[in-house]
Amino acid sequence: MGGNTSKPARTLSKTAKPTWSGARPMPNVVEEGAAHARPSLPSRTSPRASETKTDFIDQESKDPQLAAYLNQLGQVSVDHHMKTVRPTTVNQVNRAFQTRLQSEEEARSSRTVHNRLLASSLVDLLEQRKQVGSLDELKDLAKRYSIDLEKMENLARFVNSHSIDQNSTQRTISEDGAERVKMTAEWVDPSFISWSSSDKSTA
């Protein structure tokens, strides 16, 4: 079908193709039997975690500024005349635990404990005491709250529920239209009992 001389000779351009022509350089052909993996380059940064304590970790843990401050402080002077502080004994801990446990049991129990009142019950007792008109009614009130009359009256010398003097009420309106009410608190006792100021201060 014709000899080689009849075919036009194919020649390649001797000039390099421009980069915009899409020509890409051919990768280097790895010879058969050569290692395909590139040798790993040494890491420029130290590992973030290590199972053993290395020299790098020792250097990082040192704080030259702290060491300088410690050198400025100098040697620590020890006071050999210090008293030994005794720790809390087991018995003290057990007593405190038992006291707290007893208080919690009394608070949860529906049964009234003699001479023991919750804060809400004490407020109710002091409020009802103001309305008592005789000594017999006062005794009945103490009996209902399971408290000794002497203890209740001794407590009432120093503790009372709040009361307001209705004649002292003053209402003012501020410039922004808000109403302010000012009242004076007063100490109220049963009508047949009158503690003097000296009794309340010295009892």
CSV table of C-alpha atoms in Angstrom, one decimal:
chain,number,residue,atom,x,y,z
A,1,MET,CA,0.0,0.0,0.0
A,2,GLY,CA,2.9,2.3,-0.6
A,3,GLY,CA,6.2,2.7,1.0
A,4,ASN,CA,7.2,5.0,3.8
A,5,THR,CA,8.6,7.5,1.4
A,6,SER,CA,5.2,8.2,0.0
A,7,LYS,CA,3.9,9.4,3.4
A,8,PRO,CA,4.6,13.0,4.4
A,9,ALA,CA,7.1,13.2,7.2
A,10,ARG,CA,5.6,14.4,10.4
A,11,THR,CA,7.6,17.0,12.2
A,12,LEU,CA,7.0,18.5,15.6
A,13,SER,CA,7.4,22.2,16.4
A,14,LYS,CA,10.6,23.1,18.0
A,15,THR,CA,9.1,26.0,20.0
A,16,ALA,CA,7.5,25.5,23.4
A,17,LYS,CA,3.8,25.7,23.6
A,18,PRO,CA,2.4,28.7,25.5
A,19,THR,CA,0.9,28.1,28.9
A,20,TRP,CA,-2.5,29.3,27.8
A,21,SER,CA,-2.7,26.5,25.2
A,22,GLY,CA,-3.6,24.0,27.9
A,23,ALA,CA,-0.4,22.0,27.7
A,24,ARG,CA,0.6,20.4,31.0
A,25,PRO,CA,4.0,19.1,31.8
A,26,MET,CA,4.2,15.3,31.9
A,27,PRO,CA,4.9,13.9,35.4
A,28,ASN,CA,8.2,12.2,35.9
A,29,VAL,CA,8.1,8.5,35.1
A,30,VAL,CA,9.1,6.5,38.1
A,31,GLU,CA,11.4,3.7,37.1
A,32,GLU,CA,10.3,0.2,37.8
A,33,GLY,CA,11.5,-1.0,41.2
A,34,ALA,CA,11.9,2.5,42.6
A,35,ALA,CA,10.1,3.5,45.8
A,36,HIS,CA,6.7,5.1,45.1
A,37,ALA,CA,6.3,6.8,48.5
A,38,ARG,CA,8.2,10.0,49.2
A,39,PRO,CA,10.2,10.1,52.3
A,40,SER,CA,8.4,11.9,55.1
A,41,LEU,CA,9.7,15.3,56.0
A,42,PRO,CA,10.6,16.1,59.6
A,43,SER,CA,7.8,18.0,61.3
A,44,ARG,CA,8.6,21.5,62.2
A,45,THR,CA,6.2,21.5,65.2
A,46,SER,CA,6.5,19.4,68.3
A,47,PRO,CA,3.8,16.8,69.0
A,48,ARG,CA,0.9,18.0,71.0
A,49,ALA,CA,0.7,15.0,73.2
A,50,SER,CA,3.2,12.4,74.4
A,51,GLU,CA,3.0,9.4,76.6
A,52,THR,CA,6.5,10.0,77.9
A,53,LYS,CA,8.1,13.1,79.3
A,54,THR,CA,10.6,14.4,76.7
A,55,ASP,CA,13.2,17.1,76.9
A,56,PHE,CA,11.0,19.5,74.9
A,57,ILE,CA,8.2,19.0,77.5
A,58,ASP,CA,10.7,19.7,80.3
A,59,GLN,CA,11.8,22.9,78.7
A,60,GLU,CA,8.2,24.0,78.0
A,61,SER,CA,7.2,23.4,81.7
A,62,LYS,CA,9.9,25.7,83.0
A,63,ASP,CA,8.9,29.3,83.8
A,64,PRO,CA,11.9,31.6,84.0
A,65,GLN,CA,9.8,34.5,85.3
A,66,LEU,CA,8.4,32.4,88.1
A,67,ALA,CA,11.9,31.2,89.0
A,68,ALA,CA,13.1,34.8,89.1
A,69,TYR,CA,10.3,35.7,91.5
A,70,LEU,CA,11.1,32.8,93.7
A,71,ASN,CA,14.8,33.8,93.9
A,72,GLN,CA,13.7,37.3,94.9
A,73,LEU,CA,11.6,36.0,97.7
A,74,GLY,CA,14.5,34.0,99.1
A,75,GLN,CA,14.3,31.2,101.6
A,76,VAL,CA,11.1,30.7,103.5
A,77,SER,CA,11.2,31.3,107.2
A,78,VAL,CA,9.3,28.7,109.3
A,79,ASP,CA,7.7,29.7,112.6
A,80,HIS,CA,8.5,26.8,114.9
A,81,HIS,CA,6.2,28.2,117.7
A,82,MET,CA,3.0,27.6,115.7
A,83,LYS,CA,0.2,25.8,117.5
A,84,THR,CA,-1.1,22.6,116.1
A,85,VAL,CA,-4.7,23.0,114.9
A,86,ARG,CA,-6.7,20.0,115.9
A,87,PRO,CA,-9.0,18.7,113.1
A,88,THR,CA,-12.7,18.1,113.7
A,89,THR,CA,-13.1,14.8,115.5
A,90,VAL,CA,-15.4,12.1,114.4
A,91,ASN,CA,-17.6,12.5,117.4
A,92,GLN,CA,-18.2,16.2,116.5
A,93,VAL,CA,-19.1,15.3,113.0
A,94,ASN,CA,-21.5,12.6,114.1
A,95,ARG,CA,-23.2,15.0,116.6
A,96,ALA,CA,-23.7,17.6,113.9
A,97,PHE,CA,-25.0,15.0,111.5
A,98,GLN,CA,-27.4,13.6,114.2
A,99,THR,CA,-28.7,17.1,115.0
A,100,ARG,CA,-29.3,17.9,111.4
A,101,LEU,CA,-31.0,14.6,110.8
A,102,GLN,CA,-33.3,15.1,113.8
A,103,SER,CA,-34.2,18.6,112.6
A,104,GLU,CA,-35.1,17.2,109.2
A,105,GLU,CA,-37.2,14.4,110.7
A,106,GLU,CA,-39.1,16.8,112.9
A,107,ALA,CA,-39.8,19.0,109.9
A,108,ARG,CA,-41.1,16.1,107.8
A,109,SER,CA,-43.2,14.7,110.7
A,110,SER,CA,-46.8,15.5,110.9
A,111,ARG,CA,-46.6,15.1,114.7
A,112,THR,CA,-46.1,18.4,116.6
A,113,VAL,CA,-42.9,18.4,118.7
A,114,HIS,CA,-43.3,20.2,122.0
A,115,ASN,CA,-41.7,23.6,122.1
A,116,ARG,CA,-40.6,23.3,118.5
A,117,LEU,CA,-42.2,25.4,115.8
A,118,LEU,CA,-41.6,26.1,112.1
A,119,ALA,CA,-41.1,29.7,111.1
A,120,SER,CA,-44.5,29.8,109.5
A,121,SER,CA,-46.2,28.4,112.6
A,122,LEU,CA,-44.4,30.8,114.8
A,123,VAL,CA,-45.7,33.8,112.7
A,124,ASP,CA,-49.2,32.4,113.0
A,125,LEU,CA,-48.8,32.0,116.8
A,126,LEU,CA,-47.6,35.6,117.3
A,127,GLU,CA,-50.3,36.9,115.0
A,128,GLN,CA,-53.1,35.1,116.9
A,129,ARG,CA,-51.5,36.2,120.2
A,130,LYS,CA,-52.3,39.8,119.4
A,131,GLN,CA,-56.1,39.0,119.4
A,132,VAL,CA,-56.1,37.2,122.7
A,133,GLY,CA,-58.3,39.0,125.4
A,134,SER,CA,-57.6,37.1,128.5
A,135,LEU,CA,-55.0,34.9,130.3
A,136,ASP,CA,-57.1,31.7,129.8
A,137,GLU,CA,-57.2,32.4,126.0
A,138,LEU,CA,-53.5,32.8,126.0
A,139,LYS,CA,-53.0,29.5,127.8
A,140,ASP,CA,-55.3,27.8,125.2
A,141,LEU,CA,-53.3,29.3,122.4
A,142,ALA,CA,-50.0,28.0,123.9
A,143,LYS,CA,-51.6,24.5,124.3
A,144,ARG,CA,-52.8,24.4,120.7
A,145,TYR,CA,-49.3,25.1,119.4
A,146,SER,CA,-47.8,22.7,121.9
A,147,ILE,CA,-45.6,25.3,123.5
A,148,ASP,CA,-45.1,26.2,127.2
A,149,LEU,CA,-46.7,29.5,128.2
A,150,GLU,CA,-43.6,30.7,129.9
A,151,LYS,CA,-41.5,30.0,126.8
A,152,MET,CA,-44.0,31.7,124.5
A,153,GLU,CA,-44.2,34.8,126.6
A,154,ASN,CA,-40.4,35.0,127.0
A,155,LEU,CA,-40.1,34.7,123.2
A,156,ALA,CA,-42.8,37.4,122.7
A,157,ARG,CA,-40.7,39.9,124.6
A,158,PHE,CA,-38.2,40.0,121.8
A,159,VAL,CA,-39.9,38.5,118.7
A,160,ASN,CA,-43.2,39.6,117.1
A,161,SER,CA,-44.9,39.5,113.8
A,162,HIS,CA,-45.1,42.7,111.8
A,163,SER,CA,-47.9,45.2,112.4
A,164,ILE,CA,-48.7,48.5,110.7
A,165,ASP,CA,-49.9,51.6,112.3
A,166,GLN,CA,-52.9,52.5,110.1
A,167,ASN,CA,-52.9,56.2,111.2
A,168,SER,CA,-49.3,56.6,109.9
A,169,THR,CA,-50.1,55.8,106.3
A,170,GLN,CA,-48.8,58.5,103.9
A,171,ARG,CA,-49.4,58.4,100.2
A,172,THR,CA,-47.3,60.5,97.8
A,173,ILE,CA,-47.3,60.7,94.0
A,174,SER,CA,-43.9,61.3,92.3
A,175,GLU,CA,-43.4,63.4,89.2
A,176,ASP,CA,-43.6,60.3,86.9
A,177,GLY,CA,-47.0,59.4,88.4
A,178,ALA,CA,-45.9,56.5,90.6
A,179,GLU,CA,-47.7,56.3,93.9
A,180,ARG,CA,-45.6,55.6,97.0
A,181,VAL,CA,-47.1,54.5,100.3
A,182,LYS,CA,-45.1,55.0,103.5
A,183,MET,CA,-46.2,53.4,106.8
A,184,THR,CA,-44.8,53.0,110.3
A,185,ALA,CA,-44.4,49.5,111.9
A,186,GLU,CA,-45.5,49.1,115.4
A,187,TRP,CA,-45.3,46.5,118.2
A,188,VAL,CA,-48.6,45.0,119.1
A,189,ASP,CA,-49.3,43.0,122.3
A,190,PRO,CA,-52.5,41.6,123.7
A,191,SER,CA,-54.7,44.3,125.2
A,192,PHE,CA,-54.3,42.9,128.7
A,193,ILE,CA,-50.5,42.7,128.5
A,194,SER,CA,-48.3,45.7,128.5
A,195,TRP,CA,-44.6,45.1,128.4
A,196,SER,CA,-42.5,48.1,129.4
A,197,SER,CA,-39.5,49.0,127.3
A,198,SER,CA,-37.3,48.1,130.3
A,199,ASP,CA,-38.8,44.6,130.5
A,200,LYS,CA,-38.1,44.0,126.8
A,201,SER,CA,-34.5,45.2,127.1
A,202,THR,CA,-33.5,43.4,130.3
A,203,ALA,CA,-35.5,40.2,130.0
